[in-house]
Tab-separated table of C-alpha atoms and ligand atoms in Angstrom:
chain	number	residue	atom	x	y	z
H	44	UNK	CA	0.052	-0.182	-0.289
H	45	UNK	CA	1.593	3.133	-0.391
H	46	UNK	CA	-0.269	7.084	0.355
H	47	UNK	CA	1.121	10.669	1.023
H	48	UNK	CA	1.019	10.655	4.936
H	49	UNK	CA	1.526	7.584	6.849
H	50	UNK	CA	-0.270	8.217	10.364
H	51	UNK	CA	0.541	6.335	13.724
H	52	UNK	CA	-2.509	6.644	15.961
H	53	UNK	CA	-5.730	7.737	16.096
H	54	UNK	CA	-6.093	9.413	19.891
H	55	UNK	CA	-7.365	12.890	18.488
H	56	UNK	CA	-4.045	14.154	17.774
H	57	UNK	CA	-3.670	11.008	14.554
H	58	UNK	CA	-7.158	11.583	13.928
H	59	UNK	CA	-7.807	15.756	13.891
H	60	UNK	CA	-4.050	15.615	11.482
H	61	UNK	CA	-5.756	13.179	8.858
H	62	UNK	CA	-9.119	15.421	8.645
H	63	UNK	CA	-6.615	18.672	8.427
H	64	UNK	CA	-5.008	16.851	5.435
H	65	UNK	CA	-8.022	15.315	3.947
H	66	UNK	CA	-9.615	18.679	3.772
H	67	UNK	CA	-6.496	19.869	1.651
H	68	UNK	CA	-6.731	16.941	-0.628
H	69	UNK	CA	-3.659	14.758	1.336
H	70	UNK	CA	-3.981	10.943	1.852
H	71	UNK	CA	-3.076	9.110	4.706
H	72	UNK	CA	-3.487	5.942	6.560
H	73	UNK	CA	-4.412	5.717	10.173
H	74	UNK	CA	-3.149	2.633	11.997
H	75	UNK	CA	-4.202	2.345	15.073
H	76	UNK	CA	-3.166	-0.613	17.995
H	77	UNK	CA	-6.232	-0.784	19.818
H	78	UNK	CA	-10.175	-1.804	18.534
H	79	UNK	CA	-12.366	0.971	18.142
H	80	UNK	CA	-14.217	-0.237	20.953
H	81	UNK	CA	-11.831	0.533	23.344
H	82	UNK	CA	-10.418	3.892	21.904
H	83	UNK	CA	-14.195	5.189	21.883
H	84	UNK	CA	-14.269	4.524	25.450
H	85	UNK	CA	-11.305	5.338	27.153
H	86	UNK	CA	-12.180	8.188	29.313
H	87	UNK	CA	-9.221	11.238	29.684
H	88	UNK	CA	-10.033	14.493	29.071
H	89	UNK	CA	-12.724	16.671	29.596
H	90	UNK	CA	-11.637	20.592	29.113
H	91	UNK	CA	-11.109	22.276	25.860
H	92	UNK	CA	-9.968	25.068	25.522
H	93	UNK	CA	-11.784	27.635	23.151
H	94	UNK	CA	-9.289	27.028	20.145
H	95	UNK	CA	-9.625	23.576	19.973
H	96	UNK	CA	-13.671	23.420	19.765
H	97	UNK	CA	-12.790	26.672	16.545
H	98	UNK	CA	-10.755	23.534	14.830
H	99	UNK	CA	-12.935	20.910	15.498
H	100	UNK	CA	-16.027	23.424	14.384
H	101	UNK	CA	-13.333	23.751	11.456
H	102	UNK	CA	-12.617	20.446	9.898
H	103	UNK	CA	-16.396	20.241	10.607
H	104	UNK	CA	-16.410	18.136	14.076
H	105	UNK	CA	-18.307	20.165	15.651
H	106	UNK	CA	-22.004	19.429	15.290
H	107	UNK	CA	-22.392	16.788	18.351
H	108	UNK	CA	-20.020	18.506	20.513
H	109	UNK	CA	-22.031	22.469	20.109
H	110	UNK	CA	-25.302	20.802	21.241
H	111	UNK	CA	-23.856	18.461	24.026
H	112	UNK	CA	-20.375	20.543	25.163
H	113	UNK	CA	-21.223	22.687	28.600
H	114	UNK	CA	-19.410	25.758	28.139
H	115	UNK	CA	-18.002	27.499	31.346
H	116	UNK	CA	-16.350	30.759	31.778
H	117	UNK	CA	-14.394	30.185	34.741
H	118	UNK	CA	-13.181	28.556	37.741
H	119	UNK	CA	-12.985	27.926	41.437
H	120	UNK	CA	-10.067	27.830	43.388
H	121	UNK	CA	-10.734	26.467	47.226
H	122	UNK	CA	-8.248	26.391	49.600
H	123	UNK	CA	-8.548	27.612	53.700
H	124	UNK	CA	-12.672	26.704	53.686
H	125	UNK	CA	-12.839	29.086	51.144
H	126	UNK	CA	-13.598	28.520	47.925
H	127	UNK	CA	-12.919	31.727	44.600
H	128	UNK	CA	-13.779	32.209	42.141
H	129	UNK	CA	-11.598	33.170	38.731
H	130	UNK	CA	-13.398	34.903	35.874
H	131	UNK	CA	-11.644	33.282	32.911
H	132	UNK	CA	-14.073	34.021	30.415
H	133	UNK	CA	-14.520	38.204	31.893
H	134	UNK	CA	-10.817	38.187	32.530
H	135	UNK	CA	-10.046	37.388	28.990
H	136	UNK	CA	-13.202	36.927	26.445
H	137	UNK	CA	-12.800	33.147	25.410
H	138	UNK	CA	-14.520	30.289	27.170
H	139	UNK	CA	-13.920	26.689	27.614
H	140	UNK	CA	-15.858	23.828	26.598
H	141	UNK	CA	-16.745	20.268	29.109
H	142	UNK	CA	-17.119	17.414	26.386
H	143	UNK	CA	-15.328	14.003	27.243
H	144	UNK	CA	-12.147	13.485	24.752
H	145	UNK	CA	-13.557	10.641	24.181
H	146	UNK	CA	-16.439	11.710	22.029
H	147	UNK	CA	-14.666	13.276	20.420
H	148	UNK	CA	-13.029	10.535	18.981
H	149	UNK	CA	-16.219	9.321	18.564
H	150	UNK	CA	-17.247	11.700	16.124
H	151	UNK	CA	-13.578	11.777	14.309
H	152	UNK	CA	-14.108	8.320	13.581
H	153	UNK	CA	-17.906	8.314	12.459
H	154	UNK	CA	-16.042	11.572	10.196
H	155	UNK	CA	-13.578	9.437	8.624
H	156	UNK	CA	-14.884	5.992	8.413
H	157	UNK	CA	-17.807	8.779	6.873
H	158	UNK	CA	-15.417	9.096	3.446
H	159	UNK	CA	-14.302	6.003	4.017
H	160	UNK	CA	-10.729	7.163	4.707
H	161	UNK	CA	-8.431	4.294	5.139
H	162	UNK	CA	-7.945	4.057	9.054
H	163	UNK	CA	-7.556	0.142	10.212
H	164	UNK	CA	-8.086	-0.979	13.803
H	165	UNK	CA	-5.885	-3.631	15.384
H	166	UNK	CA	-2.906	-3.408	13.664
H	167	UNK	CA	0.259	-5.266	15.783
H	168	UNK	CA	4.127	-5.061	15.329
H	169	UNK	CA	3.847	-1.603	14.096
H	170	UNK	CA	7.431	-0.586	13.148
H	171	UNK	CA	8.859	2.582	11.424
H	172	UNK	CA	11.546	2.349	9.212
H	173	UNK	CA	13.706	4.376	6.908
H	174	UNK	CA	12.536	7.906	7.851
H	175	UNK	CA	16.087	9.767	7.039
H	176	UNK	CA	16.277	12.057	4.674
H	177	UNK	CA	16.690	10.461	1.846
H	178	UNK	CA	14.891	7.252	2.628
H	179	UNK	CA	11.538	6.393	1.772
H	180	UNK	CA	9.612	5.695	4.592
H	181	UNK	CA	7.830	2.778	5.096
H	182	UNK	CA	5.582	0.957	7.928
H	183	UNK	CA	4.974	-2.357	8.837
H	184	UNK	CA	2.691	-3.677	10.755
H	185	UNK	CA	0.292	-6.820	11.337
H	186	UNK	CA	-3.377	-6.639	10.813
H	187	UNK	CA	-5.856	-9.626	10.604
H	188	UNK	CA	-2.839	-12.042	10.219
H	189	UNK	CA	-1.237	-10.765	7.910
H	190	UNK	CA	2.330	-8.395	6.733
H	191	UNK	CA	1.452	-5.903	5.585
H	192	UNK	CA	3.516	-2.603	4.608
H	193	UNK	CA	3.116	1.150	3.665
H	194	UNK	CA	4.785	3.451	1.936
H	195	UNK	CA	5.001	6.721	2.444
H	196	UNK	CA	6.112	10.808	1.688
H	197	UNK	CA	6.291	11.192	5.558
H	198	UNK	CA	5.414	9.378	8.992
H	199	UNK	CA	3.254	11.083	11.882
H	200	UNK	CA	4.310	9.186	14.571
H	201	UNK	CA	1.127	10.786	17.224
H	202	UNK	CA	0.859	7.164	18.763
H	203	UNK	CA	0.799	9.285	22.677
H	204	UNK	CA	3.360	8.899	25.165
H	205	UNK	CA	3.998	4.853	24.757
H	206	UNK	CA	3.746	4.633	21.524
H	207	UNK	CA	6.575	3.218	19.287
H	208	UNK	CA	7.938	6.395	16.982
H	209	UNK	CA	9.909	8.590	19.233
H	210	UNK	CA	11.922	4.345	20.270
H	211	UNK	CA	12.058	4.554	16.590
H	212	UNK	CA	14.639	8.219	16.022
H	213	UNK	CA	18.189	7.328	16.176
H	214	UNK	CA	20.161	7.635	19.771
H	215	UNK	CA	21.760	10.979	20.020
H	216	UNK	CA	18.912	13.073	17.698
H	217	UNK	CA	16.710	13.501	20.722
H	218	UNK	CA	16.910	15.316	24.344
H	219	UNK	CA	14.443	15.148	26.747
H	220	UNK	CA	13.610	16.874	29.936
H	221	UNK	CA	11.211	15.285	32.349
H	222	UNK	CA	10.205	15.975	35.337
H	223	UNK	CA	8.935	13.034	37.930
H	224	UNK	CA	5.762	14.151	40.433
H	225	UNK	CA	5.665	12.099	43.861
H	226	UNK	CA	2.168	12.284	43.310
H	227	UNK	CA	-0.817	10.638	40.940
H	228	UNK	CA	-4.490	11.453	40.250
H	229	UNK	CA	-7.268	8.520	41.226
H	230	UNK	CA	-10.367	9.931	38.951
H	231	UNK	CA	-13.981	8.496	39.184
H	232	UNK	CA	-16.087	9.041	36.851
H	233	UNK	CA	-19.782	8.988	38.942
H	234	UNK	CA	-23.251	8.857	37.900
H	235	UNK	CA	-24.487	11.736	39.680
H	236	UNK	CA	-25.003	15.350	38.303
H	237	UNK	CA	-22.576	17.995	39.130
H	238	UNK	CA	-22.916	19.446	42.866
H	239	UNK	CA	-20.964	22.737	41.550
H	240	UNK	CA	-21.602	24.582	38.243
H	241	UNK	CA	-17.875	24.994	37.036
H	242	UNK	CA	-15.337	23.115	37.887
H	243	UNK	CA	-13.490	22.983	41.880
H	244	UNK	CA	-9.975	22.960	41.920
H	245	UNK	CA	-9.355	22.609	45.376
H	246	UNK	CA	-5.652	22.664	48.008
H	247	UNK	CA	-6.314	20.436	51.309
H	248	UNK	CA	-3.591	19.369	53.521
H	249	UNK	CA	-4.706	15.466	52.830
H	250	UNK	CA	-3.982	16.558	49.182
H	251	UNK	CA	-5.659	17.998	46.030
H	252	UNK	CA	-9.381	16.986	44.412
H	253	UNK	CA	-10.606	18.466	41.299
H	254	UNK	CA	-15.044	18.302	40.764
H	255	UNK	CA	-15.435	17.949	37.268
H	256	UNK	CA	-17.963	17.014	35.121
H	257	UNK	CA	-19.001	14.878	31.541
H	258	UNK	CA	-22.220	15.922	31.384
H	259	UNK	CA	-25.998	17.476	33.790
H	260	UNK	CA	-25.831	13.674	34.619
H	261	UNK	CA	-22.053	12.257	35.363
H	262	UNK	CA	-19.599	13.921	37.565
H	263	UNK	CA	-16.082	13.246	37.241
H	264	UNK	CA	-14.000	13.492	40.107
H	265	UNK	CA	-10.016	13.396	41.244
H	266	UNK	CA	-7.685	12.752	44.020
H	267	UNK	CA	-4.042	13.377	44.777
H	268	UNK	CA	-3.113	9.549	45.369
H	269	UNK	CA	0.292	8.233	46.159
H	270	UNK	CA	2.065	7.496	43.055
H	271	UNK	CA	2.426	3.617	44.174
H	272	UNK	CA	-1.384	3.976	44.926
H	273	UNK	CA	-3.569	0.639	44.449
H	274	UNK	CA	-7.139	1.123	43.270
H	275	UNK	CA	-8.187	-2.032	44.850
H	276	UNK	CA	-7.360	0.062	48.370
H	277	UNK	CA	-9.866	2.452	47.951
H	278	UNK	CA	-13.441	1.618	47.610
H	279	UNK	CA	-16.052	3.752	46.572
H	280	UNK	CA	-17.238	4.065	49.931
H	281	UNK	CA	-13.756	5.697	50.859
H	282	UNK	CA	-12.814	7.464	47.687
H	283	UNK	CA	-15.787	9.274	48.873
H	284	UNK	CA	-15.563	9.468	52.179
H	285	UNK	CA	-12.234	12.008	51.369
H	286	UNK	CA	-13.520	13.506	48.436
H	287	UNK	CA	-16.209	14.984	51.046
H	288	UNK	CA	-12.885	15.820	53.552
H	289	UNK	CA	-10.584	17.574	50.714
H	290	UNK	CA	-14.211	19.429	49.103
H	291	UNK	CA	-15.766	20.560	52.430
H	292	UNK	CA	-17.608	23.742	52.520
H	293	UNK	CA	-20.134	25.573	54.415
H	294	UNK	CA	-23.506	25.511	53.561
H	295	UNK	CA	-22.330	23.805	50.335
H	296	UNK	CA	-22.957	19.518	49.782
H	297	UNK	CA	-21.140	17.270	47.766
H	298	UNK	CA	-23.131	14.556	46.189
H	299	UNK	CA	-22.810	11.659	45.865
H	300	UNK	CA	-23.740	8.467	43.342
H	301	UNK	CA	-22.281	5.241	42.276
H	302	UNK	CA	-18.483	4.889	40.438
H	303	UNK	CA	-18.768	3.804	37.112
H	304	UNK	CA	-15.513	3.890	35.938
H	305	UNK	CA	-12.161	4.337	38.558
H	306	UNK	CA	-8.122	4.038	37.660
H	307	UNK	CA	-5.385	5.843	38.384
H	308	UNK	CA	-3.205	8.371	36.317
H	309	UNK	CA	0.259	8.976	37.175
H	310	UNK	CA	1.545	12.309	36.720
H	311	UNK	CA	4.934	13.324	34.969
H	312	UNK	CA	6.128	16.527	32.558
H	313	UNK	CA	8.345	15.355	29.046
H	314	UNK	CA	9.528	17.163	26.130
H	315	UNK	CA	11.141	15.720	23.666
H	316	UNK	CA	13.158	18.595	21.334
H	317	UNK	CA	13.815	17.922	18.234
H	318	UNK	CA	9.618	17.010	17.774
H	319	UNK	CA	10.824	15.374	14.346
H	320	UNK	CA	14.010	13.448	12.808
H	321	UNK	CA	13.963	12.981	9.294
H	322	UNK	CA	10.595	12.911	8.064
H	323	UNK	CA	9.041	11.165	10.745
H	324	UNK	CA	7.450	14.069	12.972
H	325	UNK	CA	6.165	13.432	16.081
H	326	UNK	CA	3.004	14.890	17.476
H	327	UNK	CA	0.670	15.101	20.900
H	328	UNK	CA	2.145	12.907	24.362
H	329	UNK	CA	4.271	10.718	21.611
H	330	UNK	CA	6.057	14.358	22.300
H	331	UNK	CA	4.688	15.454	25.378
H	332	UNK	CA	3.365	15.015	28.648
H	333	UNK	CA	2.069	17.759	30.851
H	334	UNK	CA	0.067	16.748	34.434
H	335	UNK	CA	-3.241	16.824	33.809
H	336	UNK	CA	-3.805	19.692	36.590
H	337	UNK	CA	-3.015	22.319	33.922
H	338	UNK	CA	-5.854	20.635	31.274
H	339	UNK	CA	-3.396	21.241	28.849
H	340	UNK	CA	-2.436	17.373	27.006
H	341	UNK	CA	-5.061	17.516	24.299
H	342	UNK	CA	-5.020	20.606	24.025
H	343	UNK	CA	-1.610	21.296	22.984
H	344	UNK	CA	-2.223	17.057	20.870
H	345	UNK	CA	-4.509	19.298	18.509
H	346	UNK	CA	-2.296	22.911	17.931
H	347	UNK	CA	0.833	20.144	17.795
H	348	UNK	CA	-1.388	18.655	14.223
H	349	UNK	CA	-2.472	22.067	12.948
H	350	UNK	CA	1.307	23.379	13.021
H	351	UNK	CA	2.166	19.709	11.142
H	352	UNK	CA	-0.825	20.130	8.778
H	353	UNK	CA	0.096	23.635	7.883
H	354	UNK	CA	3.258	22.509	7.098
H	355	UNK	CA	2.430	19.559	5.011
H	356	UNK	CA	-0.095	21.483	2.920
H	357	UNK	CA	2.856	24.188	2.390
H	358	UNK	CA	5.611	21.384	1.029
H	359	UNK	CA	2.822	19.645	-0.809
H	360	UNK	CA	2.072	22.698	-2.460
H	361	UNK	CA	5.423	24.394	-3.306
H	362	UNK	CA	8.038	21.664	-2.734
H	363	UNK	CA	9.452	24.643	0.102
H	364	UNK	CA	10.766	22.323	3.632
H	365	UNK	CA	11.190	25.789	5.730
H	366	UNK	CA	7.591	24.996	7.397
H	367	UNK	CA	8.034	21.596	7.746
H	368	UNK	CA	12.360	22.270	8.467
H	369	UNK	CA	10.355	24.780	11.353
H	370	UNK	CA	7.950	22.596	13.071
H	371	UNK	CA	9.485	21.381	15.727
H	372	UNK	CA	10.501	25.032	16.427
H	373	UNK	CA	6.608	26.628	16.153
H	374	UNK	CA	5.668	23.368	18.298
H	375	UNK	CA	7.814	23.785	20.757
H	376	UNK	CA	7.239	27.322	22.009
H	377	UNK	CA	3.828	26.873	23.480
H	378	UNK	CA	4.583	24.024	24.997
H	379	UNK	CA	7.005	25.163	26.530
H	380	UNK	CA	4.558	28.053	27.615
H	381	UNK	CA	2.183	24.868	28.431
H	382	UNK	CA	4.526	23.290	30.361
H	383	UNK	CA	5.259	26.259	32.691
H	384	UNK	CA	1.588	26.762	33.127
H	385	UNK	CA	0.792	22.986	33.839
H	386	UNK	CA	4.075	22.733	36.414
H	387	UNK	CA	2.356	26.033	38.214
H	388	UNK	CA	-0.429	24.623	38.681
H	389	UNK	CA	0.081	21.578	39.785
H	390	UNK	CA	2.795	22.828	42.324
H	391	UNK	CA	-0.463	25.585	43.628
H	392	UNK	CA	-2.274	23.207	44.079
H	393	UNK	CA	-1.059	20.067	45.361
H	394	UNK	CA	0.541	18.586	48.364
H	395	UNK	CA	4.289	18.943	47.795
H	396	UNK	CA	5.618	17.058	50.761
H	397	UNK	CA	5.867	17.740	54.391
H	398	UNK	CA	7.753	21.187	54.368
H	399	UNK	CA	5.166	23.213	55.798
H	400	UNK	CA	7.198	25.906	54.057
H	401	UNK	CA	6.060	24.461	51.046
H	402	UNK	CA	2.470	24.716	52.496
H	403	UNK	CA	2.961	28.909	53.803
H	404	UNK	CA	3.725	29.414	50.336
H	405	UNK	CA	1.132	27.938	48.161
H	406	UNK	CA	-1.434	29.803	50.355
H	407	UNK	CA	0.185	33.029	49.709
H	408	UNK	CA	0.278	32.187	45.940
H	409	UNK	CA	-3.858	31.513	46.524
H	410	UNK	CA	-4.352	34.231	48.230
H	411	UNK	CA	-2.020	36.603	45.615
H	412	UNK	CA	-3.746	35.012	42.555
H	413	UNK	CA	-7.175	35.075	44.178
H	414	UNK	CA	-6.931	38.437	44.927
H	415	UNK	CA	-5.075	39.898	42.702
H	416	UNK	CA	-6.223	41.017	38.827
H	417	UNK	CA	-2.623	40.722	37.352
H	418	UNK	CA	-2.140	37.425	38.587
H	419	UNK	CA	-5.406	36.808	38.425
H	420	UNK	CA	-5.236	37.381	34.824
H	421	UNK	CA	-1.994	35.556	34.259
H	422	UNK	CA	-4.057	32.073	35.438
H	423	UNK	CA	-6.929	32.387	33.124
H	424	UNK	CA	-4.754	33.401	30.506
H	425	UNK	CA	-3.058	30.691	30.208
H	426	UNK	CA	-5.968	28.249	31.569
H	427	UNK	CA	-8.390	29.501	28.683
H	428	UNK	CA	-5.400	28.794	25.808
H	429	UNK	CA	-3.331	32.001	24.177
H	430	UNK	CA	-3.897	31.845	20.748
H	431	UNK	CA	-0.674	33.691	19.441
H	432	UNK	CA	1.166	31.351	20.054
E	255	FAD	P1	-3.634	9.274	22.221
E	255	FAD	O1	-5.013	9.786	23.036
E	255	FAD	O2	-2.673	8.519	23.782
E	255	FAD	O3	-3.686	9.223	21.334
E	255	FAD	C1	-2.405	7.441	20.826
E	255	FAD	C2	-3.164	6.359	20.154
E	255	FAD	O4	-1.686	5.757	19.351
E	255	FAD	C3	-3.864	6.072	20.873
E	255	FAD	O5	-5.256	5.238	20.183
E	255	FAD	C4	-2.710	5.003	21.154
E	255	FAD	O6	-3.737	3.200	21.470
E	255	FAD	C5	-1.793	4.545	19.329
E	255	FAD	N1	-1.031	3.618	19.589
E	255	FAD	C6	0.042	3.774	20.706
E	255	FAD	N2	0.662	3.214	20.330
E	255	FAD	C7	0.530	2.257	19.142
E	255	FAD	C8	1.291	1.934	18.260
E	255	FAD	N3	1.804	1.031	18.483
E	255	FAD	N4	0.408	1.708	16.703
E	255	FAD	C9	0.076	2.070	16.818
E	255	FAD	N5	-0.966	2.963	17.714
E	255	FAD	C10	-0.360	2.866	19.066
E	255	FAD	N6	-5.900	16.854	28.569
E	255	FAD	C11	-6.279	18.260	28.257
E	255	FAD	O7	-6.538	18.537	27.485
E	255	FAD	N7	-7.495	18.559	29.519
E	255	FAD	C12	-8.298	17.629	29.832
E	255	FAD	O8	-9.219	17.932	30.593
E	255	FAD	C13	-7.018	16.541	30.590
E	255	FAD	N8	-7.823	15.939	31.579
E	255	FAD	C14	-6.540	14.265	30.878
E	255	FAD	C15	-7.568	13.637	32.178
E	255	FAD	C16	-6.103	12.119	32.573
E	255	FAD	C17	-6.978	11.415	34.158
E	255	FAD	C18	-5.339	11.481	31.785
E	255	FAD	C19	-5.076	10.733	32.184
E	255	FAD	C20	-4.616	12.851	30.569
E	255	FAD	C21	-5.343	14.109	30.780
E	255	FAD	N9	-5.360	14.975	29.228
E	255	FAD	C22	-5.884	15.958	29.230
E	255	FAD	C23	-4.191	14.284	28.113
E	255	FAD	C24	-5.231	13.906	27.413
E	255	FAD	O9	-6.001	12.392	27.461
E	255	FAD	C25	-3.913	13.799	26.422
E	255	FAD	O10	-2.792	14.302	26.126
E	255	FAD	C26	-4.478	13.021	24.530
E	255	FAD	O11	-5.148	12.064	24.398
E	255	FAD	C27	-3.178	13.078	23.652
E	255	FAD	O12	-3.891	12.431	22.495
E	255	FAD	P2	-2.599	11.665	21.537
E	255	FAD	O13	-3.879	11.590	20.259
E	255	FAD	O14	-1.443	12.764	21.416
E	255	FAD	O15	-2.502	10.911	22.162
E	256	PHB	C1	-11.618	16.630	33.517
E	256	PHB	O1	-12.802	16.672	33.260
E	256	PHB	O2	-10.890	14.936	32.802
E	256	PHB	C2	-10.570	17.536	34.168
E	256	PHB	C3	-10.535	18.856	33.720
E	256	PHB	C4	-9.489	19.351	34.122
E	256	PHB	C5	-8.739	18.672	34.808
E	256	PHB	C6	-8.201	17.813	34.029
E	256	PHB	C7	-8.938	16.976	33.859
E	256	PHB	O3	-7.731	20.014	34.594
């Protein structure tokens, strides 16, 4: 088989890239190692920046989103028994939307299959070859028991943090920057109406907690836990008791309901530089990870592929490689802005350890960001997304 762009991974990055290319008349094939059922039900991100909503709308994947997404205009920061509001829309003129990542994935898959765009699920043994500048890029894989080979002009590695594309880049090309945090997130989906109109980020001596949502009937909640925590030790009863403790506020009640999904996610910051090698381009989680406190991973993945698609369109239409050569530099500017913000939100809100000095600093920062217009503006413009990046 031959195509123009071989895309590894049918997460948000791979699917959005394929659609952007399709609209520009560029062919691609997407190879995904999981089943359609699995990727359509993997519970992950929920918060979209205005720029992501606009991009999905532009590529024709915004119809259901427009009907079902919840529009939010700010966030609550809770600490010291107080709950303060950061009025992000009032400050920035932009809003954020709640719409589950798996719903975006469902919409994009339906769109792709709707025009018979090549998208293969359950492919095994994916490997990328010969992608140096003068090579002839190829992807080999097994599908329905048969070994296959896909020849292409370029390869897009959209296969997430644990994918095969980044490790295929020759030693010495990439430099990685990373930070591990001494905690993880335990997340639940619960069949209960959200107890809040907008998200609550809570700083508590027991650790961070977040109240998010998916719809008017489904809540999404997270608890900071130990990095090696075992989900088996967290009964639904224990999870709700801990959430009640961390969100406790006079005159407010956290409603409980049946837990329909739960899991633990490690927290890390990670960047690889550059995000390209020869004719292999990395996008999304394949190139970087941010801790979820800033709600940025999916939004960043969407912006990476927007930049990559623009560069590919320029190359196919003019033969000039300048934009493709500059892909990584352009994408990394935003990546590092978002890394900084995600690290800021993470260290602002989590219990970092047992040092009371850290705790006092955090409280001083929370006090400042909820009382100074300048500090609130900085948080708000980063949270809703900086369009000029
Ligand atoms: P992925 O979604 O990981 O997609 C990669 C795809 O490649 C997958 O489908 C995978 O199965 C496939 N794949 C992997 N290896 C191979 C292979 N060898 N061959 C073929 N296919 C392969 N982000 C936000 O913006 N807002 C949020 O509110 C937010 N909350 C989050 C909460 C949690 C609990 C978690 C875990 C993440 C959150 N994120 C959030 C981050 C967001 O989910 C990711 O950044 C996003 O999924 C990145 O998209 P991607 O397409 O780059 O990678
Ligand atoms: C979510 O709804 O899953 C979510 C929202 C905000 C975050 C992280 C996750 O910061």
